XYZ file of N, CA and C in Angstrom:
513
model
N -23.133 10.656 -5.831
C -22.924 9.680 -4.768
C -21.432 9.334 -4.714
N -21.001 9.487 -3.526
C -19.646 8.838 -3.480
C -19.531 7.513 -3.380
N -17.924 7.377 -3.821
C -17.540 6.077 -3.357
C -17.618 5.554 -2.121
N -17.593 4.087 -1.560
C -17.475 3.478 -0.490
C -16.828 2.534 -0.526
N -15.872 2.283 0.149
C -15.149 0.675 0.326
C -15.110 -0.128 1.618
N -15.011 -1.060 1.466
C -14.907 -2.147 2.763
C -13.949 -3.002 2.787
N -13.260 -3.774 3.764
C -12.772 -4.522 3.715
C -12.775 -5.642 3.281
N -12.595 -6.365 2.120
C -12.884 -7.884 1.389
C -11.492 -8.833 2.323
N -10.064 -8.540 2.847
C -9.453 -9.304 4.120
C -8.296 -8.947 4.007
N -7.597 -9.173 4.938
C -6.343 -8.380 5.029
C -5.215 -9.730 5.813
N -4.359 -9.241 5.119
C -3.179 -10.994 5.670
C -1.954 -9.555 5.761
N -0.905 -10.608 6.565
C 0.043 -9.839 6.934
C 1.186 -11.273 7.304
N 2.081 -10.982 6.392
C 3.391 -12.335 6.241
C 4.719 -11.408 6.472
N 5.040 -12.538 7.217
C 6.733 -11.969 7.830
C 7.474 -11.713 6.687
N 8.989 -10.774 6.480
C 9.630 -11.251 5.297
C 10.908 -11.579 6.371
N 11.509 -10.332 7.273
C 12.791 -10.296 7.784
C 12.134 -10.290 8.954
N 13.258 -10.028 9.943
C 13.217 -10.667 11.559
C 12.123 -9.380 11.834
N 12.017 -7.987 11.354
C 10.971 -6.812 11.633
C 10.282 -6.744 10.827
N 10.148 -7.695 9.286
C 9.794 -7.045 8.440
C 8.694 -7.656 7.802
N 8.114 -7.149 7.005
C 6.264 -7.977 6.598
C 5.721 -6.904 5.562
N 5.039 -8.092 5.085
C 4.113 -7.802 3.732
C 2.856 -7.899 4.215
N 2.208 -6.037 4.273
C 1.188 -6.183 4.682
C -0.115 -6.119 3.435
N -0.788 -7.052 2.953
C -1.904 -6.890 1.815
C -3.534 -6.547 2.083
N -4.088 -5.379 2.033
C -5.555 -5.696 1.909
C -6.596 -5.580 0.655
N -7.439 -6.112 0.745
C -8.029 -6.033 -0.725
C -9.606 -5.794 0.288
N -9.733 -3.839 -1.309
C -11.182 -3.378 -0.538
C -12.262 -3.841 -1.351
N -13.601 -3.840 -1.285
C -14.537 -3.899 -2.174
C -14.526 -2.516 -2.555
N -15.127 -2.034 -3.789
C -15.154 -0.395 -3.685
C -16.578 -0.940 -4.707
N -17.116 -0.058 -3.957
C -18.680 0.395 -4.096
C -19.092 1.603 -4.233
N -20.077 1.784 -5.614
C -20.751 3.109 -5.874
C -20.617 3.113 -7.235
N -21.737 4.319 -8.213
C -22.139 3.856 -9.364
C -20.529 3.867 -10.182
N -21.051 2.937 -11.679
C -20.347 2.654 -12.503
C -19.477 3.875 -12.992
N -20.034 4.780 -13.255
C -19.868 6.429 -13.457
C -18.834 6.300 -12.641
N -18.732 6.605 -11.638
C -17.762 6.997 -10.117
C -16.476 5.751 -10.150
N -16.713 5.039 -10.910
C -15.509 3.866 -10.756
C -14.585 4.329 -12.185
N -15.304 4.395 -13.186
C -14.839 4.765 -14.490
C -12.886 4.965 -14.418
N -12.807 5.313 -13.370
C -11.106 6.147 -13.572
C -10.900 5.983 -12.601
N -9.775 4.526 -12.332
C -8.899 4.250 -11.271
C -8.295 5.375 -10.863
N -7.746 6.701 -10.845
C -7.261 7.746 -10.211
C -7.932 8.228 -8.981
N -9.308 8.394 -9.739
C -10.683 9.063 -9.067
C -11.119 7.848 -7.856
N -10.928 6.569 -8.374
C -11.132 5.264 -7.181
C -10.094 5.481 -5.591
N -8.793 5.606 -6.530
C -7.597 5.833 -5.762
C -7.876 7.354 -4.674
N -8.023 8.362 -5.249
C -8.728 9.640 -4.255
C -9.013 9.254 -3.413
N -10.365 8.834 -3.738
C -11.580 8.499 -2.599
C -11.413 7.748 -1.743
N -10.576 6.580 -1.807
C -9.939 5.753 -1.053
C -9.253 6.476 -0.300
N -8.592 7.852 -0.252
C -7.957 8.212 0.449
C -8.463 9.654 1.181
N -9.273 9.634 0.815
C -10.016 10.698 1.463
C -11.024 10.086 2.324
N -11.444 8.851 2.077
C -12.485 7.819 3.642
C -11.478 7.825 4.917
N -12.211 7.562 5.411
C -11.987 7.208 7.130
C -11.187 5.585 6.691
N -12.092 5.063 5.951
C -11.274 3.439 5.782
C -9.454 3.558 5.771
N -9.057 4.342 4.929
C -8.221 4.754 4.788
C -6.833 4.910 5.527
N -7.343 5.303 6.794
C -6.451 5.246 8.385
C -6.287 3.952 8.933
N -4.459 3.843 8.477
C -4.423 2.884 9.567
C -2.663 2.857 9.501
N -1.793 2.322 10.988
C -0.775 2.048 10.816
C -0.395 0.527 10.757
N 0.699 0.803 10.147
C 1.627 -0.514 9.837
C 2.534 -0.855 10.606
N 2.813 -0.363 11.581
C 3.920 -0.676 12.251
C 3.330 -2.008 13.525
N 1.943 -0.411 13.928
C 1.221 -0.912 14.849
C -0.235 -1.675 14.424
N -0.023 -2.929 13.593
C -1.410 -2.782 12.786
C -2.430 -2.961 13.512
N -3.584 -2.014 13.198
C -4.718 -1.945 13.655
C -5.706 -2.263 12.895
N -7.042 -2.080 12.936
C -8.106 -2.038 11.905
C -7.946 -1.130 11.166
N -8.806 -1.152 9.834
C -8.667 0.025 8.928
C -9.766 0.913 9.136
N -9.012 2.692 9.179
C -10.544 3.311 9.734
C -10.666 3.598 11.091
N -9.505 3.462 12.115
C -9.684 3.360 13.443
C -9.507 4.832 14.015
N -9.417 5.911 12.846
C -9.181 7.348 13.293
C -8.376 7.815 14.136
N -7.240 7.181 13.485
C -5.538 7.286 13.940
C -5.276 8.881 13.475
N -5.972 9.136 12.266
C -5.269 10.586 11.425
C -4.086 10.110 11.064
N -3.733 8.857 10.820
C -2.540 8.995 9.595
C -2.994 7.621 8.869
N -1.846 7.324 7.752
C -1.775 6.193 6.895
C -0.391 5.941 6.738
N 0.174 4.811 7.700
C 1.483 4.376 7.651
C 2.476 5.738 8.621
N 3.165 6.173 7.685
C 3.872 7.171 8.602
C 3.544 8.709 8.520
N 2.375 8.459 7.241
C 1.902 10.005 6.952
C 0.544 10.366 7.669
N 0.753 11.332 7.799
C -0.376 12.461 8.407
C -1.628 12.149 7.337
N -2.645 12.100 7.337
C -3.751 11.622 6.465
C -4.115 13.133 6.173
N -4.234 14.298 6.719
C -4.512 15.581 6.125
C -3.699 15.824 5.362
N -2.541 15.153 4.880
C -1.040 16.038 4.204
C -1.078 15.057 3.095
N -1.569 13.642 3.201
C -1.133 12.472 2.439
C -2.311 13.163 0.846
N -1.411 13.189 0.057
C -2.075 13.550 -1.578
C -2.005 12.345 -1.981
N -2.940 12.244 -2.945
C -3.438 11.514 -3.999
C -2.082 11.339 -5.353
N -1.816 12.662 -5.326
C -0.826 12.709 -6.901
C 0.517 11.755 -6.157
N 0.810 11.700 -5.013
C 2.007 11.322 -4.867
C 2.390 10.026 -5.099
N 0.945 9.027 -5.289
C 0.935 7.695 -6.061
C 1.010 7.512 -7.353
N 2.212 7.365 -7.731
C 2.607 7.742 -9.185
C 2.024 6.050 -10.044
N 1.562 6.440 -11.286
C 1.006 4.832 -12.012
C 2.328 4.713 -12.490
N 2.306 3.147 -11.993
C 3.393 2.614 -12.697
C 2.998 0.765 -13.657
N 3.674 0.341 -14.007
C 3.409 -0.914 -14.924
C 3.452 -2.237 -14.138
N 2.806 -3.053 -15.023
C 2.841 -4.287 -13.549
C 4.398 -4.765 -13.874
N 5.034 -4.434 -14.830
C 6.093 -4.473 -14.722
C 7.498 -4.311 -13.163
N 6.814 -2.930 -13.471
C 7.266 -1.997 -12.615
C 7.609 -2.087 -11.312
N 6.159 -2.521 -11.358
C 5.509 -3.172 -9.848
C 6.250 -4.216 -9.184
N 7.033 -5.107 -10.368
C 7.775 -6.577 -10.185
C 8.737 -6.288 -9.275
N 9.177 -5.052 -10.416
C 10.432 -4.832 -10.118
C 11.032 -3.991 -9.199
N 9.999 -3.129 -8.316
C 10.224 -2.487 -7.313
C 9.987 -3.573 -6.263
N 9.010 -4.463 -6.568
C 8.856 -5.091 -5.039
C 9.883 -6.268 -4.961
N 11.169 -6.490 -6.112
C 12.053 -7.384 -5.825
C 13.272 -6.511 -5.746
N 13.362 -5.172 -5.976
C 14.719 -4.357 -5.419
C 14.002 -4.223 -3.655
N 13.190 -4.413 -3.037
C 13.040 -4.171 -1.813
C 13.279 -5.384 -1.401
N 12.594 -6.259 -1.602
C 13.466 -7.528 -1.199
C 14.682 -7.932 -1.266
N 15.148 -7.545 -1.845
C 16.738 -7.793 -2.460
C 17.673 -6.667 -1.957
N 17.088 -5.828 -1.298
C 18.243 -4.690 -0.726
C 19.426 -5.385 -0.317
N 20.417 -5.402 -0.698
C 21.286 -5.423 -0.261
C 21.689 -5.175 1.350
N 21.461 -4.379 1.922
C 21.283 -3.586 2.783
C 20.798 -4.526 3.831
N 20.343 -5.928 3.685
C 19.604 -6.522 4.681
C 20.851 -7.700 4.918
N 21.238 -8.054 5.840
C 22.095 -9.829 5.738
C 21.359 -10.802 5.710
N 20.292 -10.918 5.584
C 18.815 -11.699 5.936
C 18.029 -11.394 5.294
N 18.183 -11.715 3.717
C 17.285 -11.412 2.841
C 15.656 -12.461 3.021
N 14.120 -12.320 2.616
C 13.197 -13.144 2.939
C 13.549 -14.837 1.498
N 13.247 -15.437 2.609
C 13.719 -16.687 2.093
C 11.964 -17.002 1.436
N 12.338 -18.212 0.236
C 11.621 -18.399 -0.522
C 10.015 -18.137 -0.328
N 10.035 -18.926 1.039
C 8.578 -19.001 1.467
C 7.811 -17.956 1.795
N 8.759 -16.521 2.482
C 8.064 -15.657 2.839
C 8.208 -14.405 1.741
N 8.429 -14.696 0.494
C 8.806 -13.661 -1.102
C 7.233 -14.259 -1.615
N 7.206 -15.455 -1.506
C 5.945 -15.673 -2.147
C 4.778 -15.182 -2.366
N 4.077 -14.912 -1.008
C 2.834 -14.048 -1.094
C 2.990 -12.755 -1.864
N 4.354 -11.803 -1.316
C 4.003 -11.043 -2.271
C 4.646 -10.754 -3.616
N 5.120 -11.691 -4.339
C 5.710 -11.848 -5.296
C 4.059 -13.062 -6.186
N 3.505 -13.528 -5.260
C 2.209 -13.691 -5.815
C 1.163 -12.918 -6.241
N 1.296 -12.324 -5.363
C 0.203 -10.541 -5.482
C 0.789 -10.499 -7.044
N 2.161 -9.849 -7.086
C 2.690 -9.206 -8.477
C 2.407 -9.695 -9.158
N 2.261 -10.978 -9.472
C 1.916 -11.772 -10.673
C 0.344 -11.706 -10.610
N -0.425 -12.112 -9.928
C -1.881 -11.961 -9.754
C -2.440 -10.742 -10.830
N -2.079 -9.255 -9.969
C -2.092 -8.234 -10.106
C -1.497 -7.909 -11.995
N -0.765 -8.686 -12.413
C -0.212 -8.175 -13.935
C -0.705 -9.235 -14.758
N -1.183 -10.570 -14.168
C -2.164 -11.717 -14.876
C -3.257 -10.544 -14.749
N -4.285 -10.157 -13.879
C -5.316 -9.250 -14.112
C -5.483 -8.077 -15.165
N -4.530 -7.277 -15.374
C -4.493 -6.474 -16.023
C -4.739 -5.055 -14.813
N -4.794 -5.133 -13.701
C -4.802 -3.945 -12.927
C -3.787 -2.899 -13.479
N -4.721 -1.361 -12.600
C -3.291 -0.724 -13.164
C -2.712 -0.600 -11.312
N -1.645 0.160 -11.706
C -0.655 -0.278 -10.409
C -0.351 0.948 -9.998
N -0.216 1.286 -8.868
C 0.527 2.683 -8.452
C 1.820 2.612 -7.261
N 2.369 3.954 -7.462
C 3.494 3.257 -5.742
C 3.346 4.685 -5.073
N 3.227 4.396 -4.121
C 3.470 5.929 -2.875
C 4.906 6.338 -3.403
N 5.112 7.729 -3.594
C 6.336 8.461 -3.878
C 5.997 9.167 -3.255
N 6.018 9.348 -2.058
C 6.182 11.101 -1.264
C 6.911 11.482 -0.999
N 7.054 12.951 -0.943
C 8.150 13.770 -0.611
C 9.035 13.409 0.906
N 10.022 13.545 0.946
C 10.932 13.406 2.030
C 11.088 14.461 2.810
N 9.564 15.191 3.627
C 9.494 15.967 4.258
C 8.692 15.944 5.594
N 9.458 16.324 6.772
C 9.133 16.068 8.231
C 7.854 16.414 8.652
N 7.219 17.198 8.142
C 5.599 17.832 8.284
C 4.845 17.416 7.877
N 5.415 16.222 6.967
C 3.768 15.030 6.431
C 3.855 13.951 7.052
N 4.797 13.414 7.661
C 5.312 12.373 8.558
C 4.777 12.548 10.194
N 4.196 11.057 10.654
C 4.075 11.459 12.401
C 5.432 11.783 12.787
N 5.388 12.132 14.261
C 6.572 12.264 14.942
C 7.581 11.080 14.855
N 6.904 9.769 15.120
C 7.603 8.646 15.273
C 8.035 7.618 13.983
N 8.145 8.788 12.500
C 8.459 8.354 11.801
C 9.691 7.652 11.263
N 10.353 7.787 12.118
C 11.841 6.951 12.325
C 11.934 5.691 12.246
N 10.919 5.003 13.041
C 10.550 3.888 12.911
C 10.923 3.047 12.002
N 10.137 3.160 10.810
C 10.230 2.843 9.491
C 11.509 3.191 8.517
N 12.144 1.844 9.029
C 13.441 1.951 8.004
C 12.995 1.603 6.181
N 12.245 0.541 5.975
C 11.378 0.435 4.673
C 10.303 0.847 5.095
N 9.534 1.441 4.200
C 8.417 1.473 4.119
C 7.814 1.677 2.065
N 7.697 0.898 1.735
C 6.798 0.708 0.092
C 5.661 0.219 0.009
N 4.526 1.621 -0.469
C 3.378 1.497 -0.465
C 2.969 1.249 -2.187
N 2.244 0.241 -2.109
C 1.416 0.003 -3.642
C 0.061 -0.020 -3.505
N -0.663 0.489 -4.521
C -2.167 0.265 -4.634
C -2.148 -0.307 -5.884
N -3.487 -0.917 -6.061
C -3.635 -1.460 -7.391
C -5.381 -1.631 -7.634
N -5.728 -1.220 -8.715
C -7.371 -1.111 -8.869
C -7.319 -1.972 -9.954
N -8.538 -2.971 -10.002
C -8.826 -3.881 -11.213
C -9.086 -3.012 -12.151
N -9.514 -4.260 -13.171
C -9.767 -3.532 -14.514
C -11.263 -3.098 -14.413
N -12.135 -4.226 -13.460
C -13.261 -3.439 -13.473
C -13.937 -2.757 -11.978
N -12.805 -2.426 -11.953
C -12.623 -1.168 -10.787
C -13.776 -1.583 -9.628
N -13.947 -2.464 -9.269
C -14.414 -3.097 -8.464
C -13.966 -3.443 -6.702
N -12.614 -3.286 -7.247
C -11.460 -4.094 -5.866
C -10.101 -2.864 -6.255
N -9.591 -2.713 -5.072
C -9.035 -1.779 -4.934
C -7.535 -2.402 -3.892
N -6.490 -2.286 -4.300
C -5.282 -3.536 -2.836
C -4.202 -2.290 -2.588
N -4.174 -2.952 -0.941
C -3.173 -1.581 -0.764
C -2.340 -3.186 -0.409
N -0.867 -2.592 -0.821
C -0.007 -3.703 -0.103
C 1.296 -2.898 0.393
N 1.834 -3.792 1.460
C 2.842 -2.413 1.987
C 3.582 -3.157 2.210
N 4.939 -3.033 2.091
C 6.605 -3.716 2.519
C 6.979 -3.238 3.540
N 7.415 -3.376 4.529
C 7.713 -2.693 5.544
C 8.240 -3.611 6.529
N 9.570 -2.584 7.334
C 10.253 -3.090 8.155
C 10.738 -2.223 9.031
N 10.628 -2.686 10.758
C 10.553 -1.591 11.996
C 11.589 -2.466 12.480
């Protein structure tokens, strides 16, 4: 039996004048067996229909766009979500905030949510992953330009139950 997930809710907070923290948290359903190994959770999640959706233009999840964010959903791999530490996790999602690169960094109120997630997420004991994909034009839609940031995280509990995609992003 495969996995199944659903939507448990999805929020979406400004950071910069384009830019937002998009969070959803799935239920993931199916036997204990099949949850055993957040990797195998992480797959399946990406091999559902739930799976599809953009960020730029947010839609529902699942709306059979054929992509996820700026990637092609036939091209988008599993391995390219590398595990990283909730450490890790801190600390990538405060070098994106902190780019330099912005004159308008997100002021206190709008770092919170997802600088709450991070802590949530490393109080839990989840393990953590980040989208690393290749920097190649054939896994990307056409209108991948768009997306000047784009940082994708997943994160699966410990009892692999709940599954969070959260995304940084700025158009």
């Amino acid at each position: 039996m495969a996995l199944s997930f659903s939507v448990i809710d999805t929020t979406m907070t400004p950071l910069w004048d384009f830019g937002w923290f998009d969070l959803t948290r799935f239920k993931v359903d199916g036997p204990a067996t099949e949850r055993q190994d957040c990797n195998h959770v992480l797959t399946e999640f990406l091999r559902a229909p739930i799976s599809q959706r953009s960020f730029c233009d947010p839609g529902q999840w699942g709306e059979s766009i054929q992509r996820h964010g700026p990637f092609l959903c036939d091209r988008l791999a599993a391995e390219w979500f590398r595990p990283i530490t909730t450490e890790q996790l801190e600390d990538r999602i405060r070098a994106a905030l902190d780019d330099p690169e912005f004159t308008v960094p997100p002021n206190n109120e709008q770092r919170q949510p997802v600088e709450g997630w991070a802590a949530a997420v490393k109080g839990r004991g989840d393990d953590a992953f980040v989208l690393d994909a290749p920097d190649l034009a054939e896994i990307k839609v056409d209108w991948a330009f768009v997306w000047t940031v784009y940082r994708e995280f997943a994160t699966v509990s410990p009892d692999r139950e709940e599954l969070a995609i959260g995304v940084i992003g700025f158009d």
